[in-house]
Coordinates of C-alpha atoms in Angstrom, one line a residue:
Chain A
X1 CA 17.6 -15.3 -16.6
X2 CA 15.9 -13.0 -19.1
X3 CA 18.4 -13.5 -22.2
X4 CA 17.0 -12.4 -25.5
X5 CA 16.5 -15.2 -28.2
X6 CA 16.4 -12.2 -30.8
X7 CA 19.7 -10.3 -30.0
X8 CA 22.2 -10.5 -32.2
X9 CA 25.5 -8.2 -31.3
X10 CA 25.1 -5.1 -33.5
X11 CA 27.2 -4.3 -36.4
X12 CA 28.7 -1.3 -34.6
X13 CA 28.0 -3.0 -30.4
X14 CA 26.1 -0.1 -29.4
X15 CA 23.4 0.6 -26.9
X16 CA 22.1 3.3 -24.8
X17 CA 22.3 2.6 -20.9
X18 CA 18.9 3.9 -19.6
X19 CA 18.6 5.7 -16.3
X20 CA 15.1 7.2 -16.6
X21 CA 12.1 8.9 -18.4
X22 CA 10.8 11.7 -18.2
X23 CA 8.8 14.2 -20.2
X24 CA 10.5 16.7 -22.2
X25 CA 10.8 17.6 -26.0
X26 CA 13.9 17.6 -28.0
X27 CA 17.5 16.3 -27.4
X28 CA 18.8 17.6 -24.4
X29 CA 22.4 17.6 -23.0
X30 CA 23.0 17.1 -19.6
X31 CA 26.7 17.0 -19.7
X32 CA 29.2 14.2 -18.8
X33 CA 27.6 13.1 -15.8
X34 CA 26.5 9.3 -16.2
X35 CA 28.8 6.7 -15.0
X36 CA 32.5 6.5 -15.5
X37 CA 31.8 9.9 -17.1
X38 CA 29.8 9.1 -20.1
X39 CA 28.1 12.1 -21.5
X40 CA 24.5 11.8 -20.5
X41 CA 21.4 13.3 -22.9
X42 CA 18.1 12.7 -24.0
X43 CA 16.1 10.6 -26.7
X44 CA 12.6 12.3 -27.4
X45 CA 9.5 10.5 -28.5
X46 CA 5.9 11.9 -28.0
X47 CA 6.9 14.4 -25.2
X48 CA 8.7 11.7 -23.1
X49 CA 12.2 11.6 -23.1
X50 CA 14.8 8.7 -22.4
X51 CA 18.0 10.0 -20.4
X52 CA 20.7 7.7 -21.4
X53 CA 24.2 7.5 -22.6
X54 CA 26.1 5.7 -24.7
X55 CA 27.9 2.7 -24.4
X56 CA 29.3 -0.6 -26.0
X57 CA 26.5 -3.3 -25.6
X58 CA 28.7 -4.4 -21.8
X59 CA 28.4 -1.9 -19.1
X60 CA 29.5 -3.9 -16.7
X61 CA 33.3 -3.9 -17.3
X62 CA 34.3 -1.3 -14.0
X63 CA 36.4 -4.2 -12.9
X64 CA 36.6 -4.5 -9.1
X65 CA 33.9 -3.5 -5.9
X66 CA 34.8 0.1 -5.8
X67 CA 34.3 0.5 -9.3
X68 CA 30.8 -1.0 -9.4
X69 CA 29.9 0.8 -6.4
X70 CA 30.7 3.8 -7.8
X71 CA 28.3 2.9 -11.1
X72 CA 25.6 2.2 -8.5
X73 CA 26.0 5.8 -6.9
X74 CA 26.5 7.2 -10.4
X75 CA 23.1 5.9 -11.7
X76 CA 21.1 6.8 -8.5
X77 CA 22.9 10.6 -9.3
X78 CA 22.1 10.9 -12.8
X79 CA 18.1 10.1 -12.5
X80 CA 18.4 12.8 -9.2
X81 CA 19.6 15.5 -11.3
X82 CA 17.3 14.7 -14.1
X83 CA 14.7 14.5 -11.6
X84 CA 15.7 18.1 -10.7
X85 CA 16.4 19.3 -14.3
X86 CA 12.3 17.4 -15.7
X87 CA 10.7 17.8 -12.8
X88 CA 9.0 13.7 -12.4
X89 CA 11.0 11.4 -13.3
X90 CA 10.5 7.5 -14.0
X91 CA 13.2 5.5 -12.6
X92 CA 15.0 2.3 -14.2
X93 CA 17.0 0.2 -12.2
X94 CA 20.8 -0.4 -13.0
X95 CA 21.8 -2.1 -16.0
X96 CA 19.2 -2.0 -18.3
X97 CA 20.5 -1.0 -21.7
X98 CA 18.8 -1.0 -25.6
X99 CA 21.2 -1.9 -28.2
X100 CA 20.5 -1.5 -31.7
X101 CA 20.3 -4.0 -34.7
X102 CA 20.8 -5.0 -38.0
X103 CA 17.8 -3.0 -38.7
X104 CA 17.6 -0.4 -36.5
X105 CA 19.8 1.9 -34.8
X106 CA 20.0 2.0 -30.5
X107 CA 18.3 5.2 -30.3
X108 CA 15.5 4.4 -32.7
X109 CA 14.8 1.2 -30.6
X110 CA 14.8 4.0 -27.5
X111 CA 12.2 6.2 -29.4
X112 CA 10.3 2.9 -30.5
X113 CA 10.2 2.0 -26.8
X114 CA 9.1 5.2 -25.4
X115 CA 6.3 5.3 -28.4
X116 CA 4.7 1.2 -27.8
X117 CA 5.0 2.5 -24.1
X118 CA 3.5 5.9 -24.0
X119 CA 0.1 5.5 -22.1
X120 CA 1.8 3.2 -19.4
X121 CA 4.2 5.4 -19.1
X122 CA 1.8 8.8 -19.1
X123 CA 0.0 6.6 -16.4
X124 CA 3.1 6.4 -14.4
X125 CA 4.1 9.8 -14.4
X126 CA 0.4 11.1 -13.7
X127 CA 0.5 8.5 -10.1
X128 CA 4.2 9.9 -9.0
X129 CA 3.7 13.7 -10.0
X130 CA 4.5 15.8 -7.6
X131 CA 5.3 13.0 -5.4
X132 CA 8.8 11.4 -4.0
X133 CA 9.7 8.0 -2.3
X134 CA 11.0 7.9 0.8
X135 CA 11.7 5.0 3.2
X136 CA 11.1 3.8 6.2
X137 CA 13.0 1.5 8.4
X138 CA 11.9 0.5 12.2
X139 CA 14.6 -1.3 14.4
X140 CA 13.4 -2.2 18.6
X141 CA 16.2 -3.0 20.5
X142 CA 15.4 -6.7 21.6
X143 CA 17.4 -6.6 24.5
X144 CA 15.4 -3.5 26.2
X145 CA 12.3 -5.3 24.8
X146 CA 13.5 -8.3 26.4
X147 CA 13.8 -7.1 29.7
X148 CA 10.4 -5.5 29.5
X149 CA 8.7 -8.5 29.4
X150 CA 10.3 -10.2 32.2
X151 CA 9.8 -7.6 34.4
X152 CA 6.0 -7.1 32.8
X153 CA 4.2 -9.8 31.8
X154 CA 3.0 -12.0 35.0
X155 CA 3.4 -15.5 33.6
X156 CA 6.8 -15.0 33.2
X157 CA 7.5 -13.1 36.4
X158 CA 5.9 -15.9 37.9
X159 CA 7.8 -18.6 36.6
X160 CA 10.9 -16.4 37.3
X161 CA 10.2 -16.6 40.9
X162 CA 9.2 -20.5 40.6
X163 CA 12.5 -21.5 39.2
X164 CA 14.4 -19.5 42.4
X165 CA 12.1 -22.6 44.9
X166 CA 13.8 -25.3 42.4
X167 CA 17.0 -27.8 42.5
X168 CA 19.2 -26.8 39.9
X169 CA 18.4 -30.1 37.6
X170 CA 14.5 -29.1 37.8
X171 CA 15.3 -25.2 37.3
X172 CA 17.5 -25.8 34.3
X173 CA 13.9 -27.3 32.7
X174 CA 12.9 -24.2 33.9
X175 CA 15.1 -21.7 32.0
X176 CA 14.6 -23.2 29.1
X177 CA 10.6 -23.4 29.7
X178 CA 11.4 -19.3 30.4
X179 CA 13.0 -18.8 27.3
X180 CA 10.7 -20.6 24.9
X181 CA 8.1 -18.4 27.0
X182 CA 10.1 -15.0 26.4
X183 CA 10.4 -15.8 22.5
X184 CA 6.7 -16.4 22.2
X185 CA 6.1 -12.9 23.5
X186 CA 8.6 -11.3 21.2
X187 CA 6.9 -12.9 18.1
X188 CA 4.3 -11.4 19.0
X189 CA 5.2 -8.5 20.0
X190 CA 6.9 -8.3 16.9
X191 CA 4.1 -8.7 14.6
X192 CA 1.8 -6.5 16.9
X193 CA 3.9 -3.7 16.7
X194 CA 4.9 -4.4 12.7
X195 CA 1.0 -4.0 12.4
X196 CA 0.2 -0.9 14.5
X197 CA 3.1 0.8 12.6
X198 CA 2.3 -0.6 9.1
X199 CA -1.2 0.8 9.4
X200 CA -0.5 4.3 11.0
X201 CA 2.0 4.3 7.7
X202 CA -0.5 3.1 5.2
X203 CA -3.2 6.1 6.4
X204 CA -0.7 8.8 6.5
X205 CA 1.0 7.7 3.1
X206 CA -0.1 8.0 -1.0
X207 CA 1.0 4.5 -1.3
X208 CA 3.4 1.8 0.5
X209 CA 5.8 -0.9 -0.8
X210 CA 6.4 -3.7 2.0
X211 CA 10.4 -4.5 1.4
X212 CA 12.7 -7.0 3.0
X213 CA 14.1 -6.5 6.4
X214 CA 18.0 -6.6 6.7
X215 CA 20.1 -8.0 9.1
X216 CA 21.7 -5.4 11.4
X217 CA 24.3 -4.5 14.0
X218 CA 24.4 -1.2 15.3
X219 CA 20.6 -0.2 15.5
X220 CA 18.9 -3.4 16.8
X221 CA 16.6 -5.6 14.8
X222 CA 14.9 -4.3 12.1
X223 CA 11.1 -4.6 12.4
X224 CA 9.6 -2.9 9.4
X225 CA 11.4 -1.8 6.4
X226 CA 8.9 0.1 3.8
X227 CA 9.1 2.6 1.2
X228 CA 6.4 5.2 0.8
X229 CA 5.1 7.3 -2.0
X230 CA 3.9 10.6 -0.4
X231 CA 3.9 14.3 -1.3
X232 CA 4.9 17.0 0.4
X233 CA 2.4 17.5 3.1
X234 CA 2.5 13.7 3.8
X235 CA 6.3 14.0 4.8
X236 CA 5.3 16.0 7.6
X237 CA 2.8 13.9 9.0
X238 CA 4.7 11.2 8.7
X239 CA 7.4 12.5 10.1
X240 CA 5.4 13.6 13.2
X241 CA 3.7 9.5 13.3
X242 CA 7.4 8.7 13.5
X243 CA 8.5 10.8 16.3
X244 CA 5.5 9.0 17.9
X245 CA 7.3 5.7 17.4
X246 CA 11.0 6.8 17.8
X247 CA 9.3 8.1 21.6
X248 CA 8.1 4.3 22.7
X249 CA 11.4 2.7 25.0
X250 CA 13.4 0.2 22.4
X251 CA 12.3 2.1 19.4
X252 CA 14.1 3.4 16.3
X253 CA 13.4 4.8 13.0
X254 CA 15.5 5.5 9.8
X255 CA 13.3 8.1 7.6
X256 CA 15.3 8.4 4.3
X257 CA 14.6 10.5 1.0
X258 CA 13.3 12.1 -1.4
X259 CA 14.1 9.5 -3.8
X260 CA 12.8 9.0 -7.4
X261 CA 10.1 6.6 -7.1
X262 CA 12.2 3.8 -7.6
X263 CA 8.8 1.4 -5.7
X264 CA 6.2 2.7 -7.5
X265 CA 6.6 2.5 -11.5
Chain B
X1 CA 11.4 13.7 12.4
X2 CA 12.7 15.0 8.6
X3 CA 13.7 12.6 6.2
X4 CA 17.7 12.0 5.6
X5 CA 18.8 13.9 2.9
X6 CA 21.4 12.4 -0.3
X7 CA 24.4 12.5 1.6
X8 CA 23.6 10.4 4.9
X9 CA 21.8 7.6 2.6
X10 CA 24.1 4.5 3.1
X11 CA 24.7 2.1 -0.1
X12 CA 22.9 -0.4 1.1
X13 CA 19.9 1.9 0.7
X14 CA 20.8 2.8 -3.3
X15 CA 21.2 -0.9 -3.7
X16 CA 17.9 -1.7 -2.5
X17 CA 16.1 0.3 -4.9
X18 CA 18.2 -0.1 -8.0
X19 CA 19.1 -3.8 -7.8
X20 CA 14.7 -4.5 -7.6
X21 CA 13.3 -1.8 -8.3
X22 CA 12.3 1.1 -11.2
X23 CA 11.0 0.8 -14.4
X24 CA 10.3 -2.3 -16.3
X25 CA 11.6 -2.3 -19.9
X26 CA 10.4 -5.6 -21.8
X27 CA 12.8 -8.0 -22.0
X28 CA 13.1 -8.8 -25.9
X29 CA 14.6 -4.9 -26.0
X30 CA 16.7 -4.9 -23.5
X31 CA 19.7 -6.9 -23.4
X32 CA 20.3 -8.5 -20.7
X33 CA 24.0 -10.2 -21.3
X34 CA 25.3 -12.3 -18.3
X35 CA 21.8 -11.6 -17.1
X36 CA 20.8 -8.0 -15.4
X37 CA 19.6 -10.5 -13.2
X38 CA 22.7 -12.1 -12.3
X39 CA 24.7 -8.9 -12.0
X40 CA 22.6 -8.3 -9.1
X41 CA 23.7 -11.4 -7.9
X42 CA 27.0 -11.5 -7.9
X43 CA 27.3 -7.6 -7.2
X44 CA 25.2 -8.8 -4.0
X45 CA 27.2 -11.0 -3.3
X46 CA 30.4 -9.0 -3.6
X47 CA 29.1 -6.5 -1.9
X48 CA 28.0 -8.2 1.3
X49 CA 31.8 -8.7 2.2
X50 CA 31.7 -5.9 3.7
X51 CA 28.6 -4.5 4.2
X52 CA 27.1 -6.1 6.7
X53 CA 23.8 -4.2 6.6
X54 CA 23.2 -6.6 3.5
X55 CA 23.3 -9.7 5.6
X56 CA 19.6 -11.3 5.1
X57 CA 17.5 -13.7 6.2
X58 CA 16.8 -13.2 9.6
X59 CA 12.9 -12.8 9.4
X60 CA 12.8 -14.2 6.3
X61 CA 9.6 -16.5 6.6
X62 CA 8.1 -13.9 8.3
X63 CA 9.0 -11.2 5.7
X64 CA 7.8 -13.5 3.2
X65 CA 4.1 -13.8 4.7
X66 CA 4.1 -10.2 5.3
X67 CA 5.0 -9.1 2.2
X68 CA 2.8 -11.3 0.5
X69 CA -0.6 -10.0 2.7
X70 CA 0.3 -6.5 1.7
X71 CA 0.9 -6.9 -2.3
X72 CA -2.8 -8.3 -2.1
X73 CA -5.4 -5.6 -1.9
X74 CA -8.6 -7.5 -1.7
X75 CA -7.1 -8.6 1.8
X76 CA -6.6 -4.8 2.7
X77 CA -4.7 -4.6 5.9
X78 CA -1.1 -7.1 6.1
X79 CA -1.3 -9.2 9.0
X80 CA 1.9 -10.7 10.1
X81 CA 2.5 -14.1 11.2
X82 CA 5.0 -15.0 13.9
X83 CA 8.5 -14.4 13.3
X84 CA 11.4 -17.4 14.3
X85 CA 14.1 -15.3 16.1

């Protein structure tokens, strides 16, 4: 838990809830658009801009699940039409907010962040500049894969016809010699295929961001699970490598975006 | 293939990238209450009632070695290790 030491609750419980930086001179109004309505502007410092909007030190107070879902969604559209309105944006995650103190005011602590900041930051910008995230998520339907291999691979055809010549006490050994056998060969299919499509990935795309794989129900296991940084050539041609994969028997793909670069900053 | 636009992208999808992910602000500016950490947690948590795209763990260990191999460059190309079904 990262709890400031040096926080103390400002005279007035102010802070400014980020949602991203971009550059751009001047305070500018984007209207009430930030979450639960709040009116959504920038702070300036050195060209960069901090698109925030106010709140009471606790942001969090949008009581139950649909509430907080909606903040989530909110956030996500803010930095998408700042992205629009600045051109490259840099993302923050949700729920980062400055406050002020007894010394200095919330917005001055923005502009104090933006300044100590200013070469990462122009670093950032110059990598995602005319460049958008966009994810990638491979499922294989293990069943179909499944089946494949009995039907394919010869050791296991061939014990499939041995345990038909058994006693059922013998063949019950077997089955479950078969099934250890059939997981071996999904493992690695598993990681064969997460490597052949991690690489095809890697060569089309700017840059890749390995994330975790989920659970799921409706479109089989999910293999890979990446996010991408590519421009707008590189969407193309990666949506062409993914045709390629979405054509293989057991095989499908989830392409979502442009998002900020919410992976790469 | 063309990418999904805004309106077909599933919360689980927002979640993932702003519960981990964006900018780093350091942490003796930015207050951090309960914990922004822990508001991830227990909005996770809430959340996973009823989405059950959120459900993890099932190649965990797997994931893990993975992930690992590709955040380190000198090694170049990720190699994944067996995954336990």
């Amino acid at each position: 838990m990262e709890t400031s030491k040096s926080w103390k609750s400002p005279p007035d419980g102010e802070g400014r809830y980020l949602y991203c930086v971009a550059e751009s001179r001047g305070e500018q109004n984007l209207g009430d658009i930030g979450m639960a309505g709040n009116g959504v502007y920038t702070i300036s410092c050195m060209g960069l801009a901090a698109v925030v909007h106010d709140c009471h030190g606790e942001v969090f107070e949008y009581g139950d699940k649909d509430g907080m879902k909606a903040c989530l969604l909110d956030h996500q559209r803010v930095v998408q039409i700042a992205a629009e309105r600045f051109g490259t944006v840099l993302p923050l995650g949700f729920g980062k907010i400055i406050t002020g103190d007894e010394h200095k005011k919330p917005e001055e602590k923005v502009a104090d962040w933006l300044k100590s900041s200013f070469k990462d930051l122009e670093i950032k910008l110059k990598k995602v500049e005319g460049k958008a995230e966009y994810g990638v998520q491979v499922f294989w339907d293990v069943s179909s894969v499944t089946d494949r291999i009995m039907d394919e691979v010869p050791h296991i055809r061939a014990l499939r016809e041995e345990i038909k010549t058994k006693k059922a006490g013998t063949a019950f050994l077997y089955e479950e010699k078969l099934k250890k056998e059939i997981r071996l060969c999904l493992e690695d299919a598993a990681a064969r295929h997460y490597r052949t499509f991690y690489e095809k990935i890697k060569d089309v795309a700017e840059d890749v961001r390995v994330d975790k794989c989920h659970r799921t129900s409706d479109d089989g296991k999910m293999l890979l699970n990446v996010s991408c940084l590519l421009n707008d050539r590189q969407v193309e041609s990666l949506g062409e490598m993914l045709d390629d994969i979405t054509g293989q028997e057991g095989f499908s793909v989830r392409y979502t975006g442009p998002w900020p670069p919410y992976s790469f900053v | 293939m063309n990418p999904t636009n805004q309106i077909q992208i599933t919360l689980t999808d927002v979640l993932d990238r702003l519960l981990d992910k964006g900018l780093i602000v350091n942490a003796d500016i930015v207050i951090s209450v309960a914990g922004i950490p822990l508001v991830g947690v227990v909005l996770r948590a809430a959340v996973a009632g009823m989405e059950t795209m959120l459900a993890y763990g099932m190649m965990e260990n797997w994931d893990k070695s993975t992930r690992l191999l590709a955040s380190e460059p000198s090694k170049g190309k990720a190699t994944a290790s067996r995954i336990s079904p």
